[in-house]
Amino acid sequence: FNANGVDLNRNWKTRNFAKRNHWYFGNKFVPVNCGDTPFSEPESKGLSDYIAGNEIEIVYSFHSRGKEVMGSKDELAQKLTEDFVEKSGFRYVGEDEWLEINQTGTIKDWCEEQGLSYIEIESSSRWGSDWDNQRTALISAIKYHYA
């Protein structure tokens, strides 16, 4: 969330943008403010402009808490997501499970609509570092992509 109380991951210009959504925690839904309009927040607008204005092929988005990995539907993202899961021990979240949580206006959806590969990595905790678990997976992804 930014200083305006907007969840920046749900402030993207997508076909499914909604002003309000939720976070899903186990069996609880927590309401969140997604902004009045897509890209109403300078942080999400600035990042989208940067991605669109450069030759970005794949976006890695690091989030906190879940120890999970999900990717866009394209072949590259799925290969890198599977490799990340194998090397990190994080849980794979497939497209069906992603659709079940009904998130709207996310950077994942935006990347897919732009034809960009996307991988989302949910760390194992809000405050700790996962570098020891993620290092091998990230190095492998970089080597694969630039080989």
CSV table of N, CA and C in Angstrom, one decimal:
chain,number,residue,atom,x,y,z
A,1,PHE,N,0.8,-1.2,0.0
A,1,PHE,CA,0.0,0.0,0.0
A,1,PHE,C,0.9,1.2,0.0
A,2,ASN,N,0.4,2.3,-0.7
A,2,ASN,CA,1.2,3.5,-0.7
A,2,ASN,C,0.6,4.5,0.4
A,3,ALA,N,1.0,5.7,0.4
A,3,ALA,CA,0.6,6.7,1.4
A,3,ALA,C,-0.9,7.0,1.2
A,4,ASN,N,-1.5,6.7,0.1
A,4,ASN,CA,-2.9,6.9,-0.2
A,4,ASN,C,-3.8,5.7,0.2
A,5,GLY,N,-3.1,4.7,0.7
A,5,GLY,CA,-3.8,3.5,1.2
A,5,GLY,C,-4.3,2.6,0.0
A,6,VAL,N,-3.6,2.7,-1.2
A,6,VAL,CA,-4.0,2.0,-2.3
A,6,VAL,C,-3.0,0.8,-2.5
A,7,ASP,N,-3.6,-0.4,-2.7
A,7,ASP,CA,-2.8,-1.6,-3.0
A,7,ASP,C,-2.3,-1.4,-4.4
A,8,LEU,N,-1.0,-1.2,-4.5
A,8,LEU,CA,-0.4,-0.9,-5.8
A,8,LEU,C,-0.4,-2.1,-6.8
A,9,ASN,N,-0.4,-3.3,-6.2
A,9,ASN,CA,-0.5,-4.4,-7.1
A,9,ASN,C,-1.9,-4.6,-7.8
A,10,ARG,N,-2.8,-3.9,-7.4
A,10,ARG,CA,-4.2,-4.0,-7.9
A,10,ARG,C,-4.6,-2.6,-8.6
A,11,ASN,N,-3.6,-1.8,-8.9
A,11,ASN,CA,-3.9,-0.5,-9.5
A,11,ASN,C,-3.5,-0.4,-11.0
A,12,TRP,N,-3.5,-1.6,-11.7
A,12,TRP,CA,-3.0,-1.7,-13.0
A,12,TRP,C,-4.2,-1.6,-14.0
A,13,LYS,N,-3.9,-1.1,-15.2
A,13,LYS,CA,-4.9,-1.0,-16.3
A,13,LYS,C,-5.1,-2.3,-16.9
A,14,THR,N,-6.1,-3.0,-16.5
A,14,THR,CA,-6.5,-4.3,-17.0
A,14,THR,C,-7.9,-4.4,-17.3
A,15,ARG,N,-8.3,-5.4,-18.1
A,15,ARG,CA,-9.7,-5.6,-18.4
A,15,ARG,C,-10.6,-5.8,-17.1
A,16,ASN,N,-9.9,-6.4,-16.1
A,16,ASN,CA,-10.7,-6.7,-14.9
A,16,ASN,C,-10.5,-5.8,-13.7
A,17,PHE,N,-10.0,-4.6,-14.0
A,17,PHE,CA,-9.8,-3.6,-12.9
A,17,PHE,C,-11.0,-3.4,-12.1
A,18,ALA,N,-10.9,-3.3,-10.8
A,18,ALA,CA,-12.0,-2.9,-9.9
A,18,ALA,C,-11.5,-2.0,-8.8
A,19,LYS,N,-12.3,-1.0,-8.4
A,19,LYS,CA,-11.9,-0.1,-7.3
A,19,LYS,C,-11.7,-0.8,-6.0
A,20,ARG,N,-12.4,-1.8,-5.8
A,20,ARG,CA,-12.2,-2.5,-4.5
A,20,ARG,C,-12.0,-4.0,-4.8
A,21,ASN,N,-11.2,-4.6,-3.9
A,21,ASN,CA,-11.0,-6.1,-4.0
A,21,ASN,C,-10.7,-6.6,-2.6
A,22,HIS,N,-10.0,-7.6,-2.5
A,22,HIS,CA,-9.7,-8.2,-1.2
A,22,HIS,C,-8.3,-8.9,-1.2
A,23,TRP,N,-7.8,-9.1,-0.1
A,23,TRP,CA,-6.7,-10.0,0.2
A,23,TRP,C,-7.3,-11.3,0.8
A,24,TYR,N,-6.9,-12.4,0.4
A,24,TYR,CA,-7.4,-13.6,0.9
A,24,TYR,C,-6.3,-14.2,1.9
A,25,PHE,N,-6.7,-14.4,3.1
A,25,PHE,CA,-5.9,-15.0,4.2
A,25,PHE,C,-6.6,-16.2,4.7
A,26,GLY,N,-6.2,-17.4,4.3
A,26,GLY,CA,-6.8,-18.6,4.8
A,26,GLY,C,-8.3,-18.6,4.5
A,27,ASN,N,-9.1,-18.4,5.5
A,27,ASN,CA,-10.5,-18.4,5.2
A,27,ASN,C,-11.1,-17.0,5.4
A,28,LYS,N,-10.2,-16.0,5.5
A,28,LYS,CA,-10.7,-14.6,5.7
A,28,LYS,C,-10.4,-13.8,4.4
A,29,PHE,N,-11.3,-12.9,4.1
A,29,PHE,CA,-11.1,-11.9,3.1
A,29,PHE,C,-11.0,-10.5,3.7
A,30,VAL,N,-9.9,-9.8,3.4
A,30,VAL,CA,-9.7,-8.5,3.9
A,30,VAL,C,-9.9,-7.5,2.7
A,31,PRO,N,-10.8,-6.5,2.9
A,31,PRO,CA,-11.0,-5.6,1.8
A,31,PRO,C,-9.8,-4.7,1.5
A,32,VAL,N,-9.6,-4.3,0.3
A,32,VAL,CA,-8.5,-3.4,-0.1
A,32,VAL,C,-9.0,-2.4,-1.1
A,33,ASN,N,-8.4,-1.2,-1.1
A,33,ASN,CA,-8.6,-0.1,-2.0
A,33,ASN,C,-7.7,-0.3,-3.1
A,34,CYS,N,-8.2,-0.3,-4.3
A,34,CYS,CA,-7.3,-0.5,-5.5
A,34,CYS,C,-7.1,0.8,-6.3
A,35,GLY,N,-7.7,1.9,-5.8
A,35,GLY,CA,-7.6,3.2,-6.5
A,35,GLY,C,-8.8,3.5,-7.2
A,36,ASP,N,-9.1,4.8,-7.5
A,36,ASP,CA,-10.3,5.2,-8.2
A,36,ASP,C,-10.3,4.8,-9.6
A,37,THR,N,-9.1,4.8,-10.3
A,37,THR,CA,-9.0,4.4,-11.7
A,37,THR,C,-7.7,3.6,-11.8
A,38,PRO,N,-7.5,2.8,-12.9
A,38,PRO,CA,-6.3,2.2,-13.2
A,38,PRO,C,-5.2,3.2,-13.3
A,39,PHE,N,-4.0,3.0,-12.7
A,39,PHE,CA,-2.9,3.9,-12.8
A,39,PHE,C,-3.1,5.2,-12.1
A,40,SER,N,-4.1,5.3,-11.2
A,40,SER,CA,-4.3,6.5,-10.5
A,40,SER,C,-3.2,6.8,-9.6
A,41,GLU,N,-2.3,5.9,-9.3
A,41,GLU,CA,-1.2,6.1,-8.3
A,41,GLU,C,0.1,6.2,-9.1
A,42,PRO,N,0.9,7.2,-8.8
A,42,PRO,CA,2.2,7.4,-9.5
A,42,PRO,C,3.1,6.2,-9.5
A,43,GLU,N,3.1,5.4,-8.5
A,43,GLU,CA,4.0,4.3,-8.4
A,43,GLU,C,3.7,3.3,-9.5
A,44,SER,N,2.5,2.9,-9.6
A,44,SER,CA,2.1,1.9,-10.6
A,44,SER,C,2.2,2.4,-12.0
A,45,LYS,N,1.8,3.7,-12.2
A,45,LYS,CA,1.9,4.3,-13.5
A,45,LYS,C,3.4,4.4,-13.9
A,46,GLY,N,4.2,4.8,-13.0
A,46,GLY,CA,5.7,5.0,-13.3
A,46,GLY,C,6.3,3.7,-13.7
A,47,LEU,N,6.0,2.6,-12.9
A,47,LEU,CA,6.5,1.3,-13.3
A,47,LEU,C,6.0,0.8,-14.6
A,48,SER,N,4.7,1.0,-14.9
A,48,SER,CA,4.2,0.6,-16.2
A,48,SER,C,4.9,1.3,-17.3
A,49,ASP,N,5.1,2.6,-17.2
A,49,ASP,CA,5.8,3.4,-18.2
A,49,ASP,C,7.2,2.9,-18.4
A,50,TYR,N,7.9,2.6,-17.3
A,50,TYR,CA,9.2,2.1,-17.4
A,50,TYR,C,9.3,0.8,-18.2
A,51,ILE,N,8.4,-0.2,-17.8
A,51,ILE,CA,8.3,-1.5,-18.5
A,51,ILE,C,8.0,-1.3,-20.0
A,52,ALA,N,7.0,-0.5,-20.3
A,52,ALA,CA,6.6,-0.3,-21.6
A,52,ALA,C,7.6,0.5,-22.5
A,53,GLY,N,8.4,1.3,-21.8
A,53,GLY,CA,9.4,2.1,-22.6
A,53,GLY,C,10.7,1.5,-22.7
A,54,ASN,N,10.9,0.3,-22.2
A,54,ASN,CA,12.2,-0.4,-22.3
A,54,ASN,C,11.9,-1.8,-22.9
A,55,GLU,N,13.0,-2.5,-23.3
A,55,GLU,CA,12.8,-3.8,-23.9
A,55,GLU,C,12.7,-4.9,-22.8
A,56,ILE,N,11.7,-4.8,-22.0
A,56,ILE,CA,11.5,-5.7,-20.9
A,56,ILE,C,10.8,-6.9,-21.5
A,57,GLU,N,11.4,-8.1,-21.2
A,57,GLU,CA,10.7,-9.4,-21.7
A,57,GLU,C,10.1,-10.1,-20.6
A,58,ILE,N,10.6,-10.0,-19.4
A,58,ILE,CA,10.0,-10.8,-18.3
A,58,ILE,C,10.1,-9.9,-17.1
A,59,VAL,N,9.0,-10.0,-16.3
A,59,VAL,CA,8.9,-9.2,-15.1
A,59,VAL,C,8.8,-10.1,-13.9
A,60,TYR,N,9.7,-9.9,-13.0
A,60,TYR,CA,9.7,-10.7,-11.7
A,60,TYR,C,9.1,-9.7,-10.7
A,61,SER,N,8.1,-10.2,-10.0
A,61,SER,CA,7.5,-9.3,-8.9
A,61,SER,C,7.6,-10.1,-7.6
A,62,PHE,N,8.2,-9.5,-6.6
A,62,PHE,CA,8.4,-10.1,-5.3
A,62,PHE,C,7.4,-9.5,-4.3
A,63,HIS,N,6.7,-10.4,-3.7
A,63,HIS,CA,5.6,-10.1,-2.8
A,63,HIS,C,5.9,-10.8,-1.5
A,64,SER,N,5.2,-10.4,-0.5
A,64,SER,CA,5.5,-11.1,0.8
A,64,SER,C,4.3,-11.9,1.3
A,65,ARG,N,4.7,-13.0,1.7
A,65,ARG,CA,4.1,-14.0,2.5
A,65,ARG,C,3.2,-15.0,1.7
A,66,GLY,N,3.7,-16.2,1.6
A,66,GLY,CA,3.0,-17.3,1.0
A,66,GLY,C,3.9,-18.5,0.6
A,67,LYS,N,5.2,-18.2,0.4
A,67,LYS,CA,6.1,-19.2,0.0
A,67,LYS,C,5.6,-19.9,-1.3
A,68,GLU,N,5.2,-19.1,-2.2
A,68,GLU,CA,4.5,-19.6,-3.5
A,68,GLU,C,5.1,-18.9,-4.7
A,69,VAL,N,5.0,-19.5,-5.8
A,69,VAL,CA,5.4,-19.0,-7.1
A,69,VAL,C,4.3,-19.2,-8.1
A,70,MET,N,4.0,-18.2,-8.9
A,70,MET,CA,3.1,-18.3,-10.0
A,70,MET,C,3.6,-17.5,-11.2
A,71,GLY,N,3.1,-17.9,-12.4
A,71,GLY,CA,3.6,-17.2,-13.6
A,71,GLY,C,2.5,-17.0,-14.6
A,72,SER,N,2.8,-16.2,-15.5
A,72,SER,CA,1.8,-16.0,-16.6
A,72,SER,C,1.7,-17.3,-17.4
A,73,LYS,N,0.8,-17.3,-18.3
A,73,LYS,CA,0.5,-18.5,-19.0
A,73,LYS,C,1.4,-18.9,-20.2
A,74,ASP,N,2.3,-18.0,-20.5
A,74,ASP,CA,3.2,-18.3,-21.7
A,74,ASP,C,4.3,-19.3,-21.3
A,75,GLU,N,4.9,-19.9,-22.3
A,75,GLU,CA,5.8,-21.0,-22.2
A,75,GLU,C,7.0,-20.6,-21.4
A,76,LEU,N,7.6,-19.4,-21.6
A,76,LEU,CA,8.8,-19.0,-20.9
A,76,LEU,C,8.5,-18.8,-19.4
A,77,ALA,N,7.4,-18.1,-19.1
A,77,ALA,CA,7.1,-17.9,-17.7
A,77,ALA,C,6.8,-19.3,-17.0
A,78,GLN,N,6.1,-20.2,-17.6
A,78,GLN,CA,5.9,-21.5,-17.0
A,78,GLN,C,7.1,-22.3,-16.8
A,79,LYS,N,8.1,-22.2,-17.8
A,79,LYS,CA,9.3,-22.9,-17.6
A,79,LYS,C,10.1,-22.4,-16.4
A,80,LEU,N,10.2,-21.1,-16.3
A,80,LEU,CA,11.0,-20.4,-15.3
A,80,LEU,C,10.3,-20.6,-13.9
A,81,THR,N,9.0,-20.6,-13.9
A,81,THR,CA,8.2,-20.8,-12.7
A,81,THR,C,8.5,-22.2,-12.1
A,82,GLU,N,8.4,-23.2,-13.0
A,82,GLU,CA,8.6,-24.6,-12.6
A,82,GLU,C,10.0,-24.8,-12.1
A,83,ASP,N,11.0,-24.1,-12.8
A,83,ASP,CA,12.4,-24.2,-12.3
A,83,ASP,C,12.6,-23.6,-11.0
A,84,PHE,N,11.9,-22.4,-10.8
A,84,PHE,CA,12.0,-21.7,-9.5
A,84,PHE,C,11.4,-22.5,-8.4
A,85,VAL,N,10.3,-23.2,-8.6
A,85,VAL,CA,9.7,-24.0,-7.6
A,85,VAL,C,10.6,-25.2,-7.2
A,86,GLU,N,11.2,-25.8,-8.3
A,86,GLU,CA,12.1,-26.9,-8.0
A,86,GLU,C,13.3,-26.5,-7.2
A,87,LYS,N,13.9,-25.4,-7.5
A,87,LYS,CA,15.1,-25.0,-6.8
A,87,LYS,C,14.9,-24.2,-5.5
A,88,SER,N,13.7,-23.7,-5.3
A,88,SER,CA,13.5,-22.9,-4.0
A,88,SER,C,12.7,-23.7,-3.0
A,89,GLY,N,11.9,-24.7,-3.5
A,89,GLY,CA,11.0,-25.5,-2.6
A,89,GLY,C,9.7,-24.7,-2.3
A,90,PHE,N,9.5,-23.6,-3.0
A,90,PHE,CA,8.2,-22.9,-2.8
A,90,PHE,C,7.1,-23.7,-3.6
A,91,ARG,N,5.9,-23.4,-3.2
A,91,ARG,CA,4.7,-24.1,-3.8
A,91,ARG,C,4.3,-23.4,-5.1
A,92,TYR,N,4.0,-24.2,-6.1
A,92,TYR,CA,3.5,-23.7,-7.4
A,92,TYR,C,2.0,-23.4,-7.3
A,93,VAL,N,1.7,-22.2,-7.8
A,93,VAL,CA,0.2,-21.8,-7.9
A,93,VAL,C,-0.1,-21.8,-9.3
A,94,GLY,N,-1.0,-22.6,-9.8
A,94,GLY,CA,-1.4,-22.7,-11.1
A,94,GLY,C,-2.5,-21.7,-11.5
A,95,GLU,N,-2.8,-21.6,-12.8
A,95,GLU,CA,-3.8,-20.7,-13.3
A,95,GLU,C,-5.1,-20.8,-12.7
A,96,ASP,N,-5.6,-22.1,-12.5
A,96,ASP,CA,-6.9,-22.3,-11.9
A,96,ASP,C,-7.0,-21.8,-10.5
A,97,GLU,N,-5.9,-22.0,-9.7
A,97,GLU,CA,-5.9,-21.5,-8.3
A,97,GLU,C,-5.9,-20.0,-8.3
A,98,TRP,N,-5.1,-19.4,-9.2
A,98,TRP,CA,-5.0,-18.0,-9.3
A,98,TRP,C,-6.4,-17.4,-9.6
A,99,LEU,N,-7.1,-18.0,-10.5
A,99,LEU,CA,-8.4,-17.5,-10.9
A,99,LEU,C,-9.4,-17.6,-9.7
A,100,GLU,N,-9.2,-18.6,-8.9
A,100,GLU,CA,-10.1,-18.8,-7.7
A,100,GLU,C,-10.1,-17.7,-6.7
A,101,ILE,N,-8.9,-17.1,-6.6
A,101,ILE,CA,-8.8,-16.0,-5.6
A,101,ILE,C,-9.3,-14.7,-6.1
A,102,ASN,N,-9.6,-14.6,-7.4
A,102,ASN,CA,-10.3,-13.5,-8.0
A,102,ASN,C,-9.7,-12.1,-7.8
A,103,GLN,N,-8.4,-12.0,-8.1
A,103,GLN,CA,-7.7,-10.7,-7.9
A,103,GLN,C,-8.0,-9.9,-9.2
A,104,THR,N,-8.1,-8.6,-9.1
A,104,THR,CA,-8.3,-7.8,-10.2
A,104,THR,C,-7.3,-6.7,-10.3
A,105,GLY,N,-7.1,-6.2,-11.6
A,105,GLY,CA,-6.2,-5.1,-11.8
A,105,GLY,C,-4.7,-5.3,-11.4
A,106,THR,N,-4.2,-6.6,-11.5
A,106,THR,CA,-2.9,-6.9,-11.0
A,106,THR,C,-1.8,-6.7,-12.1
A,107,ILE,N,-0.6,-6.6,-11.7
A,107,ILE,CA,0.5,-6.5,-12.6
A,107,ILE,C,0.6,-7.8,-13.4
A,108,LYS,N,0.3,-8.9,-12.8
A,108,LYS,CA,0.3,-10.2,-13.5
A,108,LYS,C,-0.7,-10.1,-14.7
A,109,ASP,N,-1.9,-9.6,-14.5
A,109,ASP,CA,-2.9,-9.5,-15.5
A,109,ASP,C,-2.4,-8.5,-16.6
A,110,TRP,N,-1.9,-7.4,-16.1
A,110,TRP,CA,-1.4,-6.4,-17.1
A,110,TRP,C,-0.3,-6.9,-18.0
A,111,CYS,N,0.7,-7.7,-17.4
A,111,CYS,CA,1.8,-8.2,-18.2
A,111,CYS,C,1.2,-9.2,-19.2
A,112,GLU,N,0.3,-10.0,-18.8
A,112,GLU,CA,-0.3,-11.0,-19.8
A,112,GLU,C,-1.0,-10.2,-20.9
A,113,GLU,N,-1.7,-9.2,-20.6
A,113,GLU,CA,-2.4,-8.4,-21.6
A,113,GLU,C,-1.4,-7.7,-22.5
A,114,GLN,N,-0.2,-7.4,-22.0
A,114,GLN,CA,0.8,-6.7,-22.8
A,114,GLN,C,1.7,-7.8,-23.6
A,115,GLY,N,1.5,-9.0,-23.3
A,115,GLY,CA,2.3,-10.1,-24.0
A,115,GLY,C,3.7,-10.3,-23.3
A,116,LEU,N,3.8,-9.9,-22.0
A,116,LEU,CA,5.0,-10.0,-21.3
A,116,LEU,C,5.0,-11.3,-20.4
A,117,SER,N,6.1,-11.9,-20.3
A,117,SER,CA,6.2,-13.0,-19.3
A,117,SER,C,6.3,-12.4,-17.9
A,118,TYR,N,5.7,-13.1,-17.0
A,118,TYR,CA,5.6,-12.6,-15.6
A,118,TYR,C,5.7,-13.8,-14.6
A,119,ILE,N,6.5,-13.5,-13.6
A,119,ILE,CA,6.7,-14.5,-12.5
A,119,ILE,C,6.5,-13.7,-11.2
A,120,GLU,N,5.6,-14.2,-10.3
A,120,GLU,CA,5.4,-13.6,-9.0
A,120,GLU,C,5.9,-14.6,-7.9
A,121,ILE,N,6.7,-14.1,-7.1
A,121,ILE,CA,7.3,-14.8,-6.0
A,121,ILE,C,6.8,-14.3,-4.7
A,122,GLU,N,6.1,-15.1,-3.9
A,122,GLU,CA,5.6,-14.8,-2.6
A,122,GLU,C,6.6,-15.3,-1.6
A,123,SER,N,7.3,-14.4,-0.9
A,123,SER,CA,8.3,-14.9,0.1
A,123,SER,C,7.7,-15.7,1.2
A,124,SER,N,8.5,-16.3,2.0
A,124,SER,CA,8.0,-17.1,3.1
A,124,SER,C,7.6,-16.3,4.3
A,125,SER,N,8.0,-15.1,4.4
A,125,SER,CA,7.6,-14.3,5.6
A,125,SER,C,7.5,-12.8,5.2
A,126,ARG,N,6.9,-12.0,6.0
A,126,ARG,CA,6.8,-10.6,5.7
A,126,ARG,C,8.1,-9.8,5.9
A,127,TRP,N,8.8,-10.3,6.9
A,127,TRP,CA,9.9,-9.4,7.4
A,127,TRP,C,11.3,-10.1,7.1
A,128,GLY,N,11.4,-11.4,6.9
A,128,GLY,CA,12.7,-12.0,6.8
A,128,GLY,C,13.2,-12.0,5.3
A,129,SER,N,14.3,-12.5,5.2
A,129,SER,CA,14.9,-12.7,3.9
A,129,SER,C,14.8,-14.1,3.4
A,130,ASP,N,14.5,-14.3,2.1
A,130,ASP,CA,14.5,-15.6,1.5
A,130,ASP,C,15.7,-15.8,0.6
A,131,TRP,N,16.7,-15.0,0.7
A,131,TRP,CA,17.8,-15.1,-0.2
A,131,TRP,C,18.4,-16.4,-0.3
A,132,ASP,N,18.6,-17.1,0.8
A,132,ASP,CA,19.2,-18.4,0.8
A,132,ASP,C,18.3,-19.4,0.0
A,133,ASN,N,17.0,-19.3,0.1
A,133,ASN,CA,16.1,-20.2,-0.7
A,133,ASN,C,16.0,-19.8,-2.2
A,134,GLN,N,16.1,-18.5,-2.4
A,134,GLN,CA,15.9,-18.0,-3.7
A,134,GLN,C,17.1,-17.8,-4.6
A,135,ARG,N,18.3,-17.7,-4.0
A,135,ARG,CA,19.5,-17.5,-4.8
A,135,ARG,C,19.7,-18.4,-5.9
A,136,THR,N,19.7,-19.7,-5.7
A,136,THR,CA,19.9,-20.7,-6.7
A,136,THR,C,18.8,-20.6,-7.8
A,137,ALA,N,17.6,-20.4,-7.4
A,137,ALA,CA,16.5,-20.3,-8.4
A,137,ALA,C,16.7,-19.1,-9.3
A,138,LEU,N,17.0,-18.0,-8.7
A,138,LEU,CA,17.2,-16.7,-9.5
A,138,LEU,C,18.4,-16.8,-10.4
A,139,ILE,N,19.5,-17.4,-9.9
A,139,ILE,CA,20.7,-17.5,-10.8
A,139,ILE,C,20.3,-18.4,-11.9
A,140,SER,N,19.6,-19.5,-11.7
A,140,SER,CA,19.2,-20.4,-12.7
A,140,SER,C,18.3,-19.7,-13.8
A,141,ALA,N,17.4,-18.9,-13.3
A,141,ALA,CA,16.5,-18.2,-14.2
A,141,ALA,C,17.3,-17.2,-15.1
A,142,ILE,N,18.2,-16.5,-14.5
A,142,ILE,CA,19.1,-15.6,-15.3
A,142,ILE,C,19.9,-16.3,-16.3
A,143,LYS,N,20.5,-17.4,-15.9
A,143,LYS,CA,21.3,-18.2,-16.9
A,143,LYS,C,20.4,-18.7,-18.0
A,144,TYR,N,19.2,-19.2,-17.7
A,144,TYR,CA,18.3,-19.8,-18.7
A,144,TYR,C,17.9,-18.7,-19.7
A,145,HIS,N,17.6,-17.6,-19.2
A,145,HIS,CA,17.1,-16.5,-20.0
A,145,HIS,C,18.1,-15.9,-20.9
A,146,TYR,N,19.4,-15.8,-20.4
A,146,TYR,CA,20.4,-15.2,-21.2
A,146,TYR,C,21.4,-16.2,-21.8
A,147,ALA,N,21.1,-17.4,-21.8
A,147,ALA,CA,22.0,-18.4,-22.4
A,147,ALA,C,22.0,-18.4,-23.9
